[in-house]
CSV table of C-alpha atoms in Angstrom, one decimal:
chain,number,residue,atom,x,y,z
A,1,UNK,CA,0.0,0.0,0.0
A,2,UNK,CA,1.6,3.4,-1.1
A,3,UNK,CA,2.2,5.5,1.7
A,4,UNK,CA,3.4,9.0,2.2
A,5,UNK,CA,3.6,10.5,5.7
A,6,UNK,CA,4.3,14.4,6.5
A,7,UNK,CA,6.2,15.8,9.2
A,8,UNK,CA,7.9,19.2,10.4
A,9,UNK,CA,4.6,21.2,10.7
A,10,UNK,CA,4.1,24.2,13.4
A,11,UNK,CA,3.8,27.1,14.6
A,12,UNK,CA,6.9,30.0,13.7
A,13,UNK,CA,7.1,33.6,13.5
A,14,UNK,CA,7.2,35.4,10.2
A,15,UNK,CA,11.5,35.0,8.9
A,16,UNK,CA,11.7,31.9,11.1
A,17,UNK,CA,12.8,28.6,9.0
A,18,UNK,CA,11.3,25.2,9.0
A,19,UNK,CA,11.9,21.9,6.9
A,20,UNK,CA,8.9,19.2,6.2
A,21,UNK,CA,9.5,15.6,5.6
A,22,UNK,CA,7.5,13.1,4.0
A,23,UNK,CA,8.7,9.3,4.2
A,24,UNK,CA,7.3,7.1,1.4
A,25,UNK,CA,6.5,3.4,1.5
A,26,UNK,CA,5.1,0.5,-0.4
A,27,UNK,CA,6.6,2.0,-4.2
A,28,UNK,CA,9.5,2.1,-5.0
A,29,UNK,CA,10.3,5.6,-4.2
A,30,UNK,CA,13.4,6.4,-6.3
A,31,UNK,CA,11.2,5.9,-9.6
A,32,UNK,CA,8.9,8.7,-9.2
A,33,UNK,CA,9.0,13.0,-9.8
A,34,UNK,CA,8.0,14.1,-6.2
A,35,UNK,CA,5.8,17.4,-5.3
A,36,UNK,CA,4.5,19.7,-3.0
A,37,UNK,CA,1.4,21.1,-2.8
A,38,UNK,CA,-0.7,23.6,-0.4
A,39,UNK,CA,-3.7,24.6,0.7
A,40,UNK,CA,-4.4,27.6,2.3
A,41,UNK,CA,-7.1,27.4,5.1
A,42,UNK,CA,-10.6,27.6,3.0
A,43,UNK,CA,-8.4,28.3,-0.3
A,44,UNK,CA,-7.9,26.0,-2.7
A,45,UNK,CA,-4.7,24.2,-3.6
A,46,UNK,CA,-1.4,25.8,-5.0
A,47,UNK,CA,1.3,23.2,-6.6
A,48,UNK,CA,4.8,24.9,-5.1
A,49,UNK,CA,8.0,22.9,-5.5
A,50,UNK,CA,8.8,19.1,-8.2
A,51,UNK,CA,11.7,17.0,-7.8
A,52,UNK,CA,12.5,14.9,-10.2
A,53,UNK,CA,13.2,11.0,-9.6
A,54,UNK,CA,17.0,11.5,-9.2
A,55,UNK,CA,17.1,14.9,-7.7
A,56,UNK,CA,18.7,16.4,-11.1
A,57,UNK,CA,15.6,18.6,-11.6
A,58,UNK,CA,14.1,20.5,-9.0
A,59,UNK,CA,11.1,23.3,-10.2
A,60,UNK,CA,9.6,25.7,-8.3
A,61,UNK,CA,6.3,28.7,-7.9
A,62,UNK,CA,6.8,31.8,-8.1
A,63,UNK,CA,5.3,32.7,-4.9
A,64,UNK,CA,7.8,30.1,-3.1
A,65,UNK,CA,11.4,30.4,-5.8
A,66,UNK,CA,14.3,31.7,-4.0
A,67,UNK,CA,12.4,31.3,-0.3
A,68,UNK,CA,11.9,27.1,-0.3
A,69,UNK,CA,14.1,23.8,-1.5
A,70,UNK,CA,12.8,20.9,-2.3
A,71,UNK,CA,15.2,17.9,-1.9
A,72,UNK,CA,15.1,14.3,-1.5
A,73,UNK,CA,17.0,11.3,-0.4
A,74,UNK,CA,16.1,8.0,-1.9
A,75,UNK,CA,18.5,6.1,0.5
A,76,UNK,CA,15.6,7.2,3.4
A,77,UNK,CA,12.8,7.2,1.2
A,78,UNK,CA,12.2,10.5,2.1
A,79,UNK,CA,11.3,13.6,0.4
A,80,UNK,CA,12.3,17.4,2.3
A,81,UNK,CA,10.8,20.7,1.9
A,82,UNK,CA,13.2,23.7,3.2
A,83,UNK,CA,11.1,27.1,4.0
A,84,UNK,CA,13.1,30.1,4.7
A,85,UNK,CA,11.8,33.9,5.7
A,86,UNK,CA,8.2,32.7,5.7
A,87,UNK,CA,5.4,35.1,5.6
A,88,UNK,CA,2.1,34.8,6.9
A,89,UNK,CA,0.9,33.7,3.6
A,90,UNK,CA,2.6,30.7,3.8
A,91,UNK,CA,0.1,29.4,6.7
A,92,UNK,CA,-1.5,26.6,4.9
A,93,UNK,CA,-1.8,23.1,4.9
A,94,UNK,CA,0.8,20.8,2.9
A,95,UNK,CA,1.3,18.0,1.3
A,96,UNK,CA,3.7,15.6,-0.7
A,97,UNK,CA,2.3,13.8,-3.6
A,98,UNK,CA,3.3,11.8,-5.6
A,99,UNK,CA,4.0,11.8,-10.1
A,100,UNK,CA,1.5,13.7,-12.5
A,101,UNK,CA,-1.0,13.7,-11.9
A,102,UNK,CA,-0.6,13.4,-8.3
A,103,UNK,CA,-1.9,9.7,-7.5
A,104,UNK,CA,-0.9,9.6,-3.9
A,105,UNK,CA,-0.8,12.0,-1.4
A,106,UNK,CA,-0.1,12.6,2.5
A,107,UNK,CA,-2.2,13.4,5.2
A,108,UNK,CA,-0.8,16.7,5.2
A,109,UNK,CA,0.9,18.8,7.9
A,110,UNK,CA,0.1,22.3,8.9
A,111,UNK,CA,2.6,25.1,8.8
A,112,UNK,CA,1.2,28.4,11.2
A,113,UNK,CA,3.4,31.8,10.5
A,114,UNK,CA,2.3,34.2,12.6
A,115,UNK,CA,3.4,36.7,15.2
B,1,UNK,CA,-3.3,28.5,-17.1
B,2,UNK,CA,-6.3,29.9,-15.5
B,3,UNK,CA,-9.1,27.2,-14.5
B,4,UNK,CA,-12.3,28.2,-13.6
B,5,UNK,CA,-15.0,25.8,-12.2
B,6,UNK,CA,-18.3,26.1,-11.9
B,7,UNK,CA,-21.0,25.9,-9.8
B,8,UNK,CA,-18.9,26.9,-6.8
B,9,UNK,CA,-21.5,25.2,-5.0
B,10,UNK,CA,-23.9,22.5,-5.7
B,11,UNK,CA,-27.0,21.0,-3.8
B,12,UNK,CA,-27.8,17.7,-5.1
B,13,UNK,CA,-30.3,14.9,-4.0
B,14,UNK,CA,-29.2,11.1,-3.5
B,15,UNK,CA,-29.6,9.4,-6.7
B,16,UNK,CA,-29.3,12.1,-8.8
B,17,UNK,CA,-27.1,12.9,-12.2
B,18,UNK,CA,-24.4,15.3,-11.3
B,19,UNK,CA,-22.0,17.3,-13.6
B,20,UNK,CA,-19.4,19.4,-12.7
B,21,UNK,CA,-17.9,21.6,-15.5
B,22,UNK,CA,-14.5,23.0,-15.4
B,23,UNK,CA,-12.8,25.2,-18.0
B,24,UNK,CA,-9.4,26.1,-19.1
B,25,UNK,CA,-7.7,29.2,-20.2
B,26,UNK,CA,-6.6,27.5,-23.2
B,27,UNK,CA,-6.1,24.4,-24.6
B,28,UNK,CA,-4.5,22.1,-22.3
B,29,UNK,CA,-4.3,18.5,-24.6
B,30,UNK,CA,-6.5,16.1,-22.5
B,31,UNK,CA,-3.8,16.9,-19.8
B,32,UNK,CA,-7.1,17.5,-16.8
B,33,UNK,CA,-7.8,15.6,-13.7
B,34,UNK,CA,-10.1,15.6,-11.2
B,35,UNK,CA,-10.2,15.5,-7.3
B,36,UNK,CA,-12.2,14.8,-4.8
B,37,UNK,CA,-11.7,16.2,-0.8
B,38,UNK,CA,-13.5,15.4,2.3
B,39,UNK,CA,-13.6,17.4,5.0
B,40,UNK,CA,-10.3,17.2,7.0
B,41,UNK,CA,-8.8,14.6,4.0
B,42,UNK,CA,-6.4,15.1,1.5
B,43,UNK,CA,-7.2,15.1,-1.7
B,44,UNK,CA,-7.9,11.9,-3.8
B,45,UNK,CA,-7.7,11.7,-7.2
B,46,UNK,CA,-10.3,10.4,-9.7
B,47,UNK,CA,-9.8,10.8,-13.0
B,48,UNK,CA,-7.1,11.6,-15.5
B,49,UNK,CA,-6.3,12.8,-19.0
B,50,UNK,CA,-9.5,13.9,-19.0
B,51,UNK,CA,-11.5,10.6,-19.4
B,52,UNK,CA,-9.8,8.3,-17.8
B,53,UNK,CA,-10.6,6.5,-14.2
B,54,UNK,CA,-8.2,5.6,-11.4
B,55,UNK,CA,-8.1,2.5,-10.3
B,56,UNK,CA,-10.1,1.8,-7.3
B,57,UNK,CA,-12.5,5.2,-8.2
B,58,UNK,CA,-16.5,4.1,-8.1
B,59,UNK,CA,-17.6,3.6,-12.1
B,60,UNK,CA,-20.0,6.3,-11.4
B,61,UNK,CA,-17.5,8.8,-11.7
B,62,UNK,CA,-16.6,9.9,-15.5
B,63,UNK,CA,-15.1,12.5,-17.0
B,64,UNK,CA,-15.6,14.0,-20.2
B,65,UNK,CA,-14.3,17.1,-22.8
B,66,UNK,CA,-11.6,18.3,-24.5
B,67,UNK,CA,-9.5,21.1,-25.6
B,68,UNK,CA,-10.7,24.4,-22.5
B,69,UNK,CA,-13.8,22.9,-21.5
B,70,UNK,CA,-14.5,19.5,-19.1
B,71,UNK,CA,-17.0,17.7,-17.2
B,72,UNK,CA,-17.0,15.3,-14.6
B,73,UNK,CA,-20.1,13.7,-14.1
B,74,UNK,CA,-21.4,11.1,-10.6
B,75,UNK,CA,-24.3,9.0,-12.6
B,76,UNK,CA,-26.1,8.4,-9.1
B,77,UNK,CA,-25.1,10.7,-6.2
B,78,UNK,CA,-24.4,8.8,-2.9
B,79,UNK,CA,-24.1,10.3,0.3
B,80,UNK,CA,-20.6,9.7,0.6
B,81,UNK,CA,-19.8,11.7,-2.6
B,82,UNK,CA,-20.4,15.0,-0.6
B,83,UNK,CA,-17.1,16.8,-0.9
B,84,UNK,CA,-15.2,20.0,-2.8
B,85,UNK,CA,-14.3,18.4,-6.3
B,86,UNK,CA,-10.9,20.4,-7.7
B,87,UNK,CA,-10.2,20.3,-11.6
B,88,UNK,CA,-6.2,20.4,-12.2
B,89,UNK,CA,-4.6,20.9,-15.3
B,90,UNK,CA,-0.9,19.4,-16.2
B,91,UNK,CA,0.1,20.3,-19.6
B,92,UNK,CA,1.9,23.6,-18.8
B,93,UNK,CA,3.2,23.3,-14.9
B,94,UNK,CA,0.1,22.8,-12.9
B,95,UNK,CA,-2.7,24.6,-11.5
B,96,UNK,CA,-6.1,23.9,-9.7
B,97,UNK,CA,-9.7,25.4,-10.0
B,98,UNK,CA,-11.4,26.9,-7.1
B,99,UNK,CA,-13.3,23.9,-6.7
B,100,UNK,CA,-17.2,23.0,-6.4
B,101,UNK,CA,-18.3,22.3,-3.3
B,102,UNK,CA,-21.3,19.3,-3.5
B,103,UNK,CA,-23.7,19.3,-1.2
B,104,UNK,CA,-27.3,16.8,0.0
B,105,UNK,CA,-30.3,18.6,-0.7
């Protein structure tokens, strides 16, 4: 059973740091482009950072490029979302999905930025 | 690419035909899926490039259209089928509609 499990969530103050994690299982992880995605509370969803298979692409939104780094290591099965100088419009939900379209995703984790 | 889904919000009655319609800002090749989300869930997908169902998705689900404009369609509404339904497009990067939010009359 394909799972992928999201970490790293919280509550931080606007220019704080954090760094998600999302541990895969049951497919064999190293095979598949990886993403992120968001959800802003009530909003809809907002695709923000790819990875590709083998790390040698990485793609990212405008509203996140030069602020967030997506990364990866197949070794742990494990796929990493870096956020520096958040804002307060980063306070959303998000999740790691897998391939295109996204057949799989996490539960999600929540990521609060405010003073 | 701009999608924009309509109703925003439909009330629907068990057993009824349902159809969702989402359009693009231009043509986006077949290259559409659809979503469903529960409350407090993440989303699932049904359908992709356009008309085609995932695995494990009820067959009253379908999807239809081509080119900007795209339906989904629930042959027989069940109650568990009330949930925000997102179109998503994937032939330039990727981007969601606003979704329609179904609802029991």
């Amino acid at each position: 059973e394909v799972q992928l499990v999201e970490s790293g969530g919280g509550l931080v103050k606007p220019g704080s740091s954090l760094k998600l994690s999302c541990v895969a299982s049951g497919f064999t992880f190293s095979s598949y482009g990886m993403h992120w995605i968001r959800q802003a509370p009530k909003k809809g969803l907002e695709w923000i950072a790819l990875i590709y298979y083998d790390s040698s692409n990485k793609y990212y939104a405008d509203s996140v490029k030069g602020r967030f780094t997506i990364s990866r290591d197949n070794s742990k099965n494990t796929l990493y979302l870096e956020m520096n100088s958040l804002r307060s419009e980063d306070t959303a939900m998000y999740y790691c999905a897998r391939a295109v379209p996204f057949d799989y995703w996490g539960q999600g984790v929540m990521v609060t930025v405010s003073s | 690419i701009q999608m924009t889904q309509s109703p925003s919000l439909l009330s629907a009655s068990v057993g009824d035909r349902v159809t969702l319609s989402c359009k693009a800002g231009q043509n986006i090749n077949n290259y559409l899926a659809w979503y469903q989300q529960k409350l407090g869930e993440a989303p699932k997908l049904l359908i992709y490039n356009a008309n085609s169902l995932q695995t494990g998705i009820p067959s009253r689900f379908s999807g239809s259209g081509s080119g900007t404009d795209f339906t989904l369609t629930i042959s027989s509404l069940q109650p568990e089928d009330v949930a925000t339904y997102f179109c998503q497009q994937y032939n330039s990067w990727y981007t969601f509609g606003a979704g329609t939010k179904l609802e029991l009359k």
